[in-house]
Amino acid sequence: MKVDIIGSALVKKLTEFKNFPYKINNFVSGQSLLSLISAPHPVDMVDLETDDIHIISTAYRDFNKSQFNAFRTSESEVLILDLLSELNTVCRFNQGYFNETSMELLRDVPDYTNLSHIQKFRALQDNQREVFNFLDQYERLIIIKPDIVDDIEADFLNALYGMIQEEFHNHLVLTLPAPPEGKDYFNAPIEYYDSVNFNLKKFTSDNYHDQMLFDEKLEDDELSVFINHIEPREYVYELYKDGQSWKMSDPTTSRFYKFNLKEKGRYRIRVNLTDESVNPRFTQTYKFNPFSSLGERKINFAEMPPAYDQWLLDYVLEHEAIEAIIGNPFRFPDGYHGVPVIQSTEASDDLTLHQAELFEYVFNRMVDEQSGNDSSVPKPEKKQVFLQTLEKYLSNNKES
C-alpha cells in the first residue's frame, strides 16, 4: 500500500526500518500544515546560504511549496499524519507562512514575525477549510500522536488533533508510548521504533476486520477508548471496577466512548461487538484514586507560601520527607523548622510541591486519613471530614 506522509523526524525514523509497513509515495518532514498550504515565496537554491543538502532541500521546498502540488495530485489513498513538526517555530512573511529556520537561510533576511502556538492555532482555524479540503482527498488518515510533551505543547497539539478528528471520521489513531527514560521521540532505541512499526502494521494486516483494535487513555478522571476500525459496527462498552462489571453503555455505533471515574479502584474497559463477530477485548488495567495525583507523587521539595498559608507547609513537613524548601534563603539562612531553604534553581521541578498545590495536598491528605481512603464518601461529607480534621489540627498546634 502506498501512502503519503506529513510528519516529523519521528516518522522519518520509522521509515528507515525494514519493518515499516507501507510504501511511500510523497513525504514531507519538518514542515507544518500551515506552512505547507500557504502562499509560496519563490527562491532559488543560490538564494540560500548553506551547504547541507538536507537543510537546503527542506528550506527550498518550504519557500516554493513545491511538495504541496505533489500531495494535491497524489493517487495515494492513505495519509499518515504526525504533527510534531507543528511545534517548530513558524513565521509570517508576505502573507505566507514559513519555518523560521528557512527564513534564516536567506542571503538577505527580511523582516518577519514569529508566531506563538496560539497564533499558529488561530491561523490554522482561519485556513481550516483549505486544510480540510486537502485532507478530504484521502480515504483514510492514520494519526500518530505523542503521549508525552510539555503541557503548553500538549494543549496545542491536542487542539490540532481534535480539530482534525472532529471533522474526519475516516481516521485511525496510534498513540505513542513514552520513550525510555532519558530519551525522546527522535533518539529512542531501535526497539522503540520497531514496536511502533509493529503496531502500525496492524492497520493493514489481513485480519484487520477480525481484530478489536483500539487506542486507550486515562486522563484525569476519564477512561476512554477509540476504536481503530473505520467501517460501521455496533459496540457495547463495559466498565470493570476491581474485577467486577460496574457500568455498561447502550449499544452504539460510536467509535469513541469514555467513562468518568469517581471512586478509587482498578478499572478497565471491555469492548464488545453486539453481533459477537469479533471476540471482546479489554483495555489494560488502570489504578485510579481521585486524590492520588499529589498523594502518590514523590515529593522532595516544597515551595514556601506566603505567611498566612505557612500552616499548610507545616502540615506537609509533618507528612513528607522534604529535603528542602524553595524560598528566600537570605530570609531563612538557618532554614525553616529545621529544613534548609534553597533557591528554585537548586531543586527539581518534577519533585516539587508548588504553592498552588499545597491546599489540594492538605485537603486530600486529611480526608484520606480520616475516611480510611474510602473515596465513596460523598463530597459534602468529605468537606465535613476536612473541616473537622482541620479544626483538630489547628487546635493541637495552638496548644503546642
C-alpha positions as a Markdown table, in Angstrom:
| # | Residue | x | y | z |
|---|---|---|---|---|
| 1 | Met | 0.0 | 0.0 | 0.0 |
| 2 | Lys | 1.4 | 3.4 | -1.0 |
| 3 | Val | 0.9 | 6.3 | 1.5 |
| 4 | Asp | 1.6 | 10.0 | 1.7 |
| 5 | Ile | 3.3 | 11.2 | 4.9 |
| 6 | Ile | 3.2 | 14.6 | 6.6 |
| 7 | Gly | 5.4 | 14.2 | 9.6 |
| 8 | Ser | 8.4 | 15.0 | 11.7 |
| 9 | Ala | 11.8 | 13.4 | 12.3 |
| 10 | Leu | 10.0 | 10.8 | 14.3 |
| 11 | Val | 8.2 | 9.3 | 11.3 |
| 12 | Lys | 11.3 | 9.7 | 9.2 |
| 13 | Lys | 13.0 | 7.4 | 11.7 |
| 14 | Leu | 10.1 | 4.9 | 11.4 |
| 15 | Thr | 10.5 | 4.8 | 7.6 |
| 16 | Glu | 14.2 | 3.9 | 7.9 |
| 17 | Phe | 13.4 | 0.4 | 9.3 |
| 18 | Lys | 12.7 | -2.6 | 7.1 |
| 19 | Asn | 9.5 | -3.4 | 9.0 |
| 20 | Phe | 7.9 | 0.0 | 8.1 |
| 21 | Pro | 4.7 | -1.5 | 6.7 |
| 22 | Tyr | 4.0 | 1.0 | 3.8 |
| 23 | Lys | 5.4 | 2.1 | 0.5 |
| 24 | Ile | 6.0 | 5.8 | 0.5 |
| 25 | Asn | 4.6 | 8.0 | -2.4 |
| 26 | Asn | 5.0 | 11.5 | -1.0 |
| 27 | Phe | 6.8 | 12.5 | 2.2 |
| 28 | Val | 7.3 | 15.9 | 3.7 |
| 29 | Ser | 9.2 | 16.2 | 7.0 |
| 30 | Gly | 9.7 | 19.2 | 9.3 |
| 31 | Gln | 7.0 | 21.3 | 7.8 |
| 32 | Ser | 3.8 | 22.5 | 9.4 |
| 33 | Leu | 0.4 | 22.2 | 7.8 |
| 34 | Leu | 0.1 | 26.0 | 8.0 |
| 35 | Ser | 3.4 | 26.4 | 6.0 |
| 36 | Leu | 2.5 | 23.6 | 3.6 |
| 37 | Ile | -0.7 | 25.1 | 2.4 |
| 38 | Ser | 0.3 | 28.8 | 2.4 |
| 39 | Ala | 1.3 | 31.1 | -0.5 |
| 40 | Pro | 4.8 | 30.4 | -1.8 |
| 41 | His | 7.8 | 32.8 | -1.8 |
| 42 | Pro | 9.8 | 31.7 | -4.8 |
| 43 | Val | 13.5 | 31.3 | -4.3 |
| 44 | Asp | 16.4 | 29.5 | -6.0 |
| 45 | Met | 18.9 | 27.3 | -4.3 |
| 46 | Val | 21.6 | 30.0 | -4.7 |
| 47 | Asp | 19.5 | 32.3 | -2.5 |
| 48 | Leu | 20.0 | 30.0 | 0.5 |
| 49 | Glu | 23.2 | 30.1 | 2.5 |
| 50 | Thr | 24.0 | 26.5 | 3.5 |
| 51 | Asp | 26.0 | 23.6 | 2.0 |
| 52 | Asp | 23.9 | 21.0 | 3.8 |
| 53 | Ile | 21.9 | 19.2 | 1.2 |
| 54 | His | 19.1 | 18.1 | 3.6 |
| 55 | Ile | 18.7 | 21.6 | 5.1 |
| 56 | Ile | 18.8 | 23.4 | 1.8 |
| 57 | Ser | 16.3 | 21.0 | 0.2 |
| 58 | Thr | 13.9 | 21.4 | 3.2 |
| 59 | Ala | 14.1 | 25.2 | 3.0 |
| 60 | Tyr | 13.7 | 25.3 | -0.8 |
| 61 | Arg | 10.5 | 23.2 | -0.6 |
| 62 | Asp | 9.3 | 25.3 | 2.3 |
| 63 | Phe | 9.6 | 28.5 | 0.3 |
| 64 | Asn | 8.4 | 27.2 | -3.0 |
| 65 | Lys | 5.6 | 24.9 | -1.6 |
| 66 | Ser | 6.6 | 22.5 | -4.3 |
| 67 | Gln | 5.5 | 19.4 | -2.4 |
| 68 | Phe | 2.0 | 20.7 | -1.8 |
| 69 | Asn | 1.2 | 20.2 | -5.5 |
| 70 | Ala | 2.6 | 16.7 | -5.4 |
| 71 | Phe | 0.3 | 15.9 | -2.5 |
| 72 | Arg | -2.7 | 17.5 | -4.2 |
| 73 | Thr | -2.3 | 15.3 | -7.3 |
| 74 | Ser | -1.4 | 12.2 | -5.4 |
| 75 | Glu | -3.1 | 8.9 | -6.0 |
| 76 | Ser | -2.4 | 7.6 | -2.5 |
| 77 | Glu | -5.5 | 6.6 | -0.6 |
| 78 | Val | -3.8 | 6.9 | 2.9 |
| 79 | Leu | -2.2 | 9.8 | 4.6 |
| 80 | Ile | 0.0 | 9.3 | 7.7 |
| 81 | Leu | -0.1 | 12.4 | 9.9 |
| 82 | Asp | 2.3 | 13.2 | 12.6 |
| 83 | Leu | 2.0 | 16.8 | 13.9 |
| 84 | Leu | 5.2 | 17.1 | 16.0 |
| 85 | Ser | 6.6 | 19.4 | 13.4 |
| 86 | Glu | 3.8 | 21.9 | 14.3 |
| 87 | Leu | 6.0 | 22.6 | 17.3 |
| 88 | Asn | 8.6 | 24.2 | 15.1 |
| 89 | Thr | 8.9 | 28.0 | 15.1 |
| 90 | Val | 6.7 | 29.2 | 12.2 |
| 91 | Cys | 6.8 | 32.8 | 11.0 |
| 92 | Arg | 4.6 | 35.0 | 8.9 |
| 93 | Phe | 6.1 | 36.8 | 5.9 |
| 94 | Asn | 4.4 | 38.4 | 2.8 |
| 95 | Gln | 1.0 | 36.8 | 3.6 |
| 96 | Gly | 2.7 | 33.3 | 3.7 |
| 97 | Tyr | 3.9 | 31.0 | 6.5 |
| 98 | Phe | 7.4 | 29.5 | 6.7 |
| 99 | Asn | 9.7 | 27.8 | 9.1 |
| 100 | Glu | 11.9 | 30.3 | 10.9 |
| 101 | Thr | 14.9 | 28.1 | 10.1 |
| 102 | Ser | 14.1 | 28.6 | 6.4 |
| 103 | Met | 14.0 | 32.4 | 6.7 |
| 104 | Glu | 17.4 | 32.5 | 8.4 |
| 105 | Leu | 19.0 | 30.9 | 5.4 |
| 106 | Leu | 18.1 | 33.7 | 3.0 |
| 107 | Arg | 21.1 | 35.8 | 2.0 |
| 108 | Asp | 19.1 | 38.9 | 2.6 |
| 109 | Val | 16.9 | 38.1 | 5.6 |
| 110 | Pro | 13.7 | 40.2 | 5.5 |
| 111 | Asp | 11.6 | 41.3 | 8.4 |
| 112 | Tyr | 9.2 | 38.5 | 9.5 |
| 113 | Thr | 7.0 | 37.8 | 12.6 |
| 114 | Asn | 7.4 | 34.6 | 14.6 |
| 115 | Leu | 4.1 | 33.1 | 15.8 |
| 116 | Ser | 3.3 | 31.7 | 19.2 |
| 117 | His | 1.4 | 28.4 | 19.5 |
| 118 | Ile | -1.9 | 30.1 | 20.0 |
| 119 | Gln | -1.2 | 32.4 | 17.0 |
| 120 | Lys | -0.4 | 29.3 | 14.8 |
| 121 | Phe | -3.6 | 27.6 | 16.0 |
| 122 | Arg | -5.7 | 30.7 | 15.2 |
| 123 | Ala | -4.1 | 30.9 | 11.8 |
| 124 | Leu | -4.9 | 27.3 | 11.1 |
| 125 | Gln | -8.5 | 27.9 | 12.2 |
| 126 | Asp | -8.6 | 30.8 | 9.7 |
| 127 | Asn | -7.3 | 28.5 | 7.0 |
| 128 | Gln | -9.1 | 25.3 | 8.1 |
| 129 | Arg | -11.3 | 25.0 | 5.0 |
| 130 | Glu | -8.2 | 24.7 | 2.8 |
| 131 | Val | -6.6 | 22.2 | 5.3 |
| 132 | Phe | -9.8 | 20.2 | 5.4 |
| 133 | Asn | -10.2 | 20.2 | 1.6 |
| 134 | Phe | -6.7 | 18.9 | 1.3 |
| 135 | Leu | -7.1 | 16.1 | 3.9 |
| 136 | Asp | -10.5 | 15.1 | 2.5 |
| 137 | Gln | -8.9 | 13.7 | -0.7 |
| 138 | Tyr | -7.7 | 10.7 | 1.3 |
| 139 | Glu | -9.8 | 7.6 | 2.0 |
| 140 | Arg | -8.0 | 7.0 | 5.3 |
| 141 | Leu | -6.0 | 9.1 | 7.8 |
| 142 | Ile | -3.6 | 7.4 | 10.2 |
| 143 | Ile | -2.9 | 9.8 | 13.0 |
| 144 | Ile | 0.3 | 9.3 | 15.1 |
| 145 | Lys | 0.0 | 11.1 | 18.4 |
| 146 | Pro | 2.7 | 11.6 | 21.0 |
| 147 | Asp | 1.7 | 10.9 | 24.6 |
| 148 | Ile | 4.4 | 12.8 | 26.4 |
| 149 | Val | 5.1 | 16.5 | 25.6 |
| 150 | Asp | 5.3 | 19.7 | 27.7 |
| 151 | Asp | 2.0 | 21.0 | 29.0 |
| 152 | Ile | 1.7 | 24.0 | 26.7 |
| 153 | Glu | 2.8 | 21.9 | 23.7 |
| 154 | Ala | 0.4 | 19.2 | 24.6 |
| 155 | Asp | -2.5 | 21.7 | 24.8 |
| 156 | Phe | -1.6 | 23.0 | 21.3 |
| 157 | Leu | -1.1 | 19.5 | 19.7 |
| 158 | Asn | -4.3 | 18.1 | 21.3 |
| 159 | Ala | -6.3 | 21.1 | 19.9 |
| 160 | Leu | -4.9 | 20.4 | 16.4 |
| 161 | Tyr | -5.6 | 16.7 | 16.6 |
| 162 | Gly | -9.0 | 17.4 | 18.0 |
| 163 | Met | -9.9 | 19.8 | 15.2 |
| 164 | Ile | -9.0 | 17.2 | 12.6 |
| 165 | Gln | -10.6 | 14.2 | 14.4 |
| 166 | Glu | -13.8 | 16.1 | 14.9 |
| 167 | Glu | -14.0 | 16.8 | 11.1 |
| 168 | Phe | -13.0 | 13.4 | 9.7 |
| 169 | His | -14.4 | 10.1 | 10.7 |
| 170 | Asn | -12.1 | 8.0 | 8.4 |
| 171 | His | -9.2 | 8.2 | 10.8 |
| 172 | Leu | -7.2 | 5.6 | 12.8 |
| 173 | Val | -5.2 | 6.7 | 15.9 |
| 174 | Leu | -1.9 | 5.3 | 17.2 |
| 175 | Thr | -0.9 | 7.0 | 20.5 |
| 176 | Leu | 2.9 | 6.6 | 21.0 |
| 177 | Pro | 4.1 | 5.3 | 24.3 |
| 178 | Ala | 6.6 | 7.4 | 26.3 |
| 179 | Pro | 10.2 | 6.9 | 25.1 |
| 180 | Pro | 12.6 | 5.2 | 27.6 |
| 181 | Glu | 13.8 | 7.4 | 30.4 |
| 182 | Gly | 16.5 | 9.9 | 29.2 |
| 183 | Lys | 15.4 | 9.6 | 25.5 |
| 184 | Asp | 12.9 | 11.5 | 23.4 |
| 185 | Tyr | 10.9 | 10.6 | 20.3 |
| 186 | Phe | 13.7 | 11.4 | 18.0 |
| 187 | Asn | 16.6 | 9.4 | 19.5 |
| 188 | Ala | 14.9 | 6.4 | 21.1 |
| 189 | Pro | 16.4 | 2.8 | 20.9 |
| 190 | Ile | 15.8 | 0.7 | 17.8 |
| 191 | Glu | 13.4 | -1.5 | 19.8 |
| 192 | Tyr | 11.1 | 1.5 | 20.4 |
| 193 | Tyr | 10.7 | 2.3 | 16.6 |
| 194 | Asp | 10.3 | -1.4 | 15.9 |
| 195 | Ser | 7.4 | -1.7 | 18.2 |
| 196 | Val | 5.7 | 1.4 | 16.7 |
| 197 | Asn | 6.0 | -0.1 | 13.2 |
| 198 | Phe | 4.6 | -3.4 | 14.5 |
| 199 | Asn | 1.5 | -1.5 | 15.8 |
| 200 | Leu | 1.2 | 0.4 | 12.5 |
| 201 | Lys | 1.2 | -2.9 | 10.6 |
| 202 | Lys | -2.0 | -4.0 | 12.4 |
| 203 | Phe | -3.9 | -1.3 | 10.4 |
| 204 | Thr | -3.1 | -3.1 | 7.1 |
| 205 | Ser | -3.0 | -6.7 | 8.3 |
| 206 | Asp | -5.1 | -9.4 | 6.6 |
| 207 | Asn | -7.2 | -9.8 | 9.7 |
| 208 | Tyr | -7.8 | -6.1 | 10.3 |
| 209 | His | -11.6 | -6.7 | 10.2 |
| 210 | Asp | -11.3 | -9.6 | 12.6 |
| 211 | Gln | -9.5 | -7.7 | 15.3 |
| 212 | Met | -10.6 | -5.4 | 18.1 |
| 213 | Leu | -8.1 | -2.6 | 17.7 |
| 214 | Phe | -8.4 | 0.5 | 19.8 |
| 215 | Asp | -6.5 | 3.4 | 21.4 |
| 216 | Glu | -7.0 | 3.8 | 25.1 |
| 217 | Lys | -6.2 | 6.6 | 27.6 |
| 218 | Leu | -6.8 | 7.5 | 31.2 |
| 219 | Glu | -6.7 | 11.3 | 31.5 |
| 220 | Asp | -7.6 | 13.0 | 34.8 |
| 221 | Asp | -10.9 | 11.1 | 35.7 |
| 222 | Glu | -11.8 | 10.0 | 32.2 |
| 223 | Leu | -11.0 | 6.5 | 31.0 |
| 224 | Ser | -11.7 | 6.3 | 27.2 |
| 225 | Val | -11.3 | 4.1 | 24.2 |
| 226 | Phe | -11.2 | 5.0 | 20.5 |
| 227 | Ile | -11.9 | 2.1 | 18.1 |
| 228 | Asn | -9.4 | 1.8 | 15.2 |
| 229 | His | -11.9 | 0.4 | 12.8 |
| 230 | Ile | -13.5 | 2.8 | 10.3 |
| 231 | Glu | -16.3 | 0.7 | 8.9 |
| 232 | Pro | -19.5 | 0.9 | 10.9 |
| 233 | Arg | -20.1 | -1.7 | 13.7 |
| 234 | Glu | -22.2 | -1.6 | 16.8 |
| 235 | Tyr | -20.4 | -1.7 | 20.2 |
| 236 | Val | -21.2 | -2.1 | 23.9 |
| 237 | Tyr | -18.6 | -0.6 | 26.2 |
| 238 | Glu | -18.4 | -2.2 | 29.7 |
| 239 | Leu | -16.5 | -0.7 | 32.6 |
| 240 | Tyr | -15.0 | -3.1 | 35.1 |
| 241 | Lys | -14.0 | -2.0 | 38.6 |
| 242 | Asp | -11.8 | -4.2 | 40.8 |
| 243 | Gly | -12.5 | -7.2 | 38.6 |
| 244 | Gln | -16.3 | -6.8 | 38.5 |
| 245 | Ser | -18.6 | -5.4 | 35.8 |
| 246 | Trp | -19.5 | -1.9 | 37.0 |
| 247 | Lys | -21.2 | 0.1 | 34.2 |
| 248 | Met | -22.3 | -0.6 | 30.7 |
| 249 | Ser | -23.2 | 1.6 | 27.7 |
| 250 | Asp | -26.2 | 1.1 | 25.5 |
| 251 | Pro | -25.4 | -0.4 | 22.1 |
| 252 | Thr | -23.8 | 2.4 | 20.0 |
| 253 | Thr | -22.0 | 2.8 | 16.6 |
| 254 | Ser | -19.8 | 5.5 | 18.2 |
| 255 | Arg | -16.1 | 4.6 | 17.9 |
| 256 | Phe | -15.3 | 6.7 | 20.9 |
| 257 | Tyr | -16.5 | 6.2 | 24.5 |
| 258 | Lys | -15.5 | 7.4 | 27.8 |
| 259 | Phe | -16.4 | 6.7 | 31.5 |
| 260 | Asn | -16.0 | 9.3 | 34.2 |
| 261 | Leu | -14.4 | 7.7 | 37.2 |
| 262 | Lys | -15.3 | 8.9 | 40.7 |
| 263 | Glu | -14.2 | 6.2 | 43.1 |
| 264 | Lys | -10.8 | 4.8 | 44.0 |
| 265 | Gly | -10.2 | 1.4 | 42.3 |
| 266 | Arg | -8.7 | -0.6 | 39.5 |
| 267 | Tyr | -10.5 | 0.0 | 36.2 |
| 268 | Arg | -10.5 | -1.3 | 32.7 |
| 269 | Ile | -13.0 | -1.3 | 29.8 |
| 270 | Arg | -14.2 | -4.3 | 27.9 |
| 271 | Val | -15.3 | -3.6 | 24.3 |
| 272 | Asn | -17.9 | -5.9 | 22.9 |
| 273 | Leu | -19.4 | -6.2 | 19.4 |
| 274 | Thr | -23.2 | -6.7 | 19.6 |
| 275 | Asp | -23.1 | -9.3 | 16.8 |
| 276 | Glu | -20.2 | -11.1 | 18.5 |
| 277 | Ser | -18.4 | -11.4 | 15.2 |
| 278 | Val | -15.1 | -10.4 | 16.9 |
| 279 | Asn | -14.0 | -11.6 | 20.3 |
| 280 | Pro | -14.3 | -8.9 | 23.1 |
| 281 | Arg | -11.2 | -7.3 | 24.3 |
| 282 | Phe | -10.1 | -5.5 | 27.5 |
| 283 | Thr | -8.0 | -2.4 | 27.9 |
| 284 | Gln | -5.2 | -2.6 | 30.3 |
| 285 | Thr | -6.0 | -2.0 | 34.0 |
| 286 | Tyr | -5.6 | 1.5 | 35.4 |
| 287 | Lys | -5.3 | 2.4 | 39.0 |
| 288 | Phe | -7.5 | 5.4 | 39.8 |
| 289 | Asn | -7.6 | 7.5 | 43.0 |
| 290 | Pro | -9.3 | 10.9 | 42.8 |
| 291 | Phe | -6.8 | 12.1 | 45.3 |
| 292 | Ser | -3.7 | 10.3 | 44.0 |
| 293 | Ser | -2.1 | 12.9 | 41.8 |
| 294 | Leu | -0.4 | 14.5 | 44.7 |
| 295 | Gly | -0.6 | 11.8 | 47.4 |
| 296 | Glu | 1.2 | 9.2 | 45.4 |
| 297 | Arg | 3.7 | 11.6 | 43.8 |
| 298 | Lys | 7.3 | 11.6 | 45.0 |
| 299 | Ile | 7.9 | 14.9 | 46.7 |
| 300 | Asn | 11.3 | 16.1 | 47.7 |
| 301 | Phe | 10.8 | 19.8 | 47.7 |
| 302 | Ala | 8.0 | 22.3 | 48.7 |
| 303 | Glu | 7.6 | 25.9 | 47.8 |
| 304 | Met | 7.4 | 28.5 | 50.6 |
| 305 | Pro | 3.9 | 30.0 | 50.7 |
| 306 | Pro | 3.0 | 33.5 | 52.0 |
| 307 | Ala | 3.0 | 33.8 | 55.8 |
| 308 | Tyr | -0.8 | 33.4 | 56.1 |
| 309 | Asp | -0.5 | 29.9 | 54.4 |
| 310 | Gln | 2.5 | 28.6 | 56.2 |
| 311 | Trp | 0.3 | 26.3 | 58.2 |
| 312 | Leu | -0.2 | 24.3 | 55.0 |
| 313 | Leu | 3.6 | 24.0 | 54.6 |
| 314 | Asp | 3.8 | 22.9 | 58.3 |
| 315 | Tyr | 1.3 | 20.2 | 57.6 |
| 316 | Val | 3.3 | 19.0 | 54.6 |
| 317 | Leu | 6.5 | 18.9 | 56.6 |
| 318 | Glu | 4.8 | 16.6 | 59.1 |
| 319 | His | 3.8 | 14.1 | 56.4 |
| 320 | Glu | 6.6 | 14.2 | 53.8 |
| 321 | Ala | 10.3 | 13.8 | 54.0 |
| 322 | Ile | 11.0 | 17.2 | 52.5 |
| 323 | Glu | 14.7 | 17.7 | 51.7 |
| 324 | Ala | 14.5 | 21.4 | 51.2 |
| 325 | Ile | 12.1 | 24.3 | 50.9 |
| 326 | Ile | 12.2 | 26.5 | 47.9 |
| 327 | Gly | 12.1 | 30.1 | 49.0 |
| 328 | Asn | 14.3 | 33.0 | 50.0 |
| 329 | Pro | 17.5 | 31.6 | 51.7 |
| 330 | Phe | 18.6 | 35.1 | 52.7 |
| 331 | Arg | 15.4 | 35.5 | 54.8 |
| 332 | Phe | 15.8 | 32.0 | 56.2 |
| 333 | Pro | 19.6 | 31.5 | 56.5 |
| 334 | Asp | 19.1 | 28.8 | 59.2 |
| 335 | Gly | 16.3 | 27.1 | 57.4 |
| 336 | Tyr | 12.6 | 26.7 | 58.2 |
| 337 | His | 11.7 | 24.4 | 61.1 |
| 338 | Gly | 15.0 | 22.6 | 60.6 |
| 339 | Val | 14.6 | 22.2 | 56.8 |
| 340 | Pro | 17.1 | 24.0 | 54.5 |
| 341 | Val | 15.7 | 26.8 | 52.4 |
| 342 | Ile | 17.1 | 26.9 | 48.9 |
| 343 | Gln | 16.5 | 28.8 | 45.6 |
| 344 | Ser | 14.4 | 27.2 | 42.8 |
| 345 | Thr | 17.5 | 26.6 | 40.6 |
| 346 | Glu | 18.7 | 24.1 | 43.2 |
| 347 | Ala | 15.6 | 21.9 | 43.0 |
| 348 | Ser | 14.0 | 19.5 | 40.5 |
| 349 | Asp | 10.6 | 20.9 | 39.4 |
| 350 | Asp | 9.2 | 17.4 | 38.9 |
| 351 | Leu | 9.8 | 16.6 | 42.6 |
| 352 | Thr | 8.4 | 19.9 | 43.9 |
| 353 | Leu | 5.1 | 20.6 | 45.6 |
| 354 | His | 4.2 | 24.0 | 44.3 |
| 355 | Gln | 2.4 | 26.8 | 46.3 |
| 356 | Ala | -0.7 | 26.3 | 44.2 |
| 357 | Glu | -0.8 | 22.6 | 45.1 |
| 358 | Leu | -0.4 | 23.0 | 48.9 |
| 359 | Phe | -4.1 | 23.3 | 49.8 |
| 360 | Glu | -5.1 | 20.4 | 47.5 |
| 361 | Tyr | -2.5 | 18.2 | 49.1 |
| 362 | Val | -3.6 | 19.1 | 52.6 |
| 363 | Phe | -7.3 | 18.7 | 51.8 |
| 364 | Asn | -6.9 | 15.3 | 50.2 |
| 365 | Arg | -4.4 | 14.0 | 52.8 |
| 366 | Met | -6.8 | 15.0 | 55.7 |
| 367 | Val | -9.8 | 13.4 | 54.0 |
| 368 | Asp | -7.9 | 10.2 | 53.2 |
| 369 | Glu | -6.6 | 9.8 | 56.7 |
| 370 | Gln | -9.9 | 10.3 | 58.4 |
| 371 | Ser | -12.1 | 8.3 | 55.9 |
| 372 | Gly | -9.6 | 5.5 | 55.6 |
| 373 | Asn | -9.1 | 6.2 | 51.9 |
| 374 | Asp | -12.7 | 5.5 | 51.2 |
| 375 | Ser | -13.4 | 7.6 | 48.1 |
| 376 | Ser | -17.0 | 6.7 | 48.1 |
| 377 | Val | -17.6 | 9.2 | 50.9 |
| 378 | Pro | -19.9 | 11.8 | 49.3 |
| 379 | Lys | -18.5 | 15.2 | 48.6 |
| 380 | Pro | -20.4 | 17.2 | 51.3 |
| 381 | Glu | -19.2 | 14.6 | 53.8 |
| 382 | Lys | -15.6 | 14.9 | 52.6 |
| 383 | Lys | -15.8 | 18.7 | 53.2 |
| 384 | Gln | -17.1 | 18.0 | 56.7 |
| 385 | Val | -14.3 | 15.5 | 57.4 |
| 386 | Phe | -11.8 | 18.1 | 56.2 |
| 387 | Leu | -13.2 | 20.8 | 58.4 |
| 388 | Gln | -13.3 | 18.6 | 61.5 |
| 389 | Thr | -9.8 | 17.4 | 60.9 |
| 390 | Leu | -8.5 | 20.9 | 60.2 |
| 391 | Glu | -10.1 | 22.2 | 63.4 |
| 392 | Lys | -8.4 | 19.5 | 65.4 |
| 393 | Tyr | -5.1 | 20.0 | 63.7 |
| 394 | Leu | -5.1 | 23.8 | 64.3 |
| 395 | Ser | -6.3 | 23.3 | 67.9 |
| 396 | Asn | -3.4 | 20.8 | 68.6 |
| 397 | Asn | -0.9 | 23.2 | 67.1 |
| 398 | Lys | -2.2 | 26.1 | 69.1 |
| 399 | Glu | -1.9 | 24.1 | 72.3 |
| 400 | Ser | 1.7 | 23.1 | 71.5 |
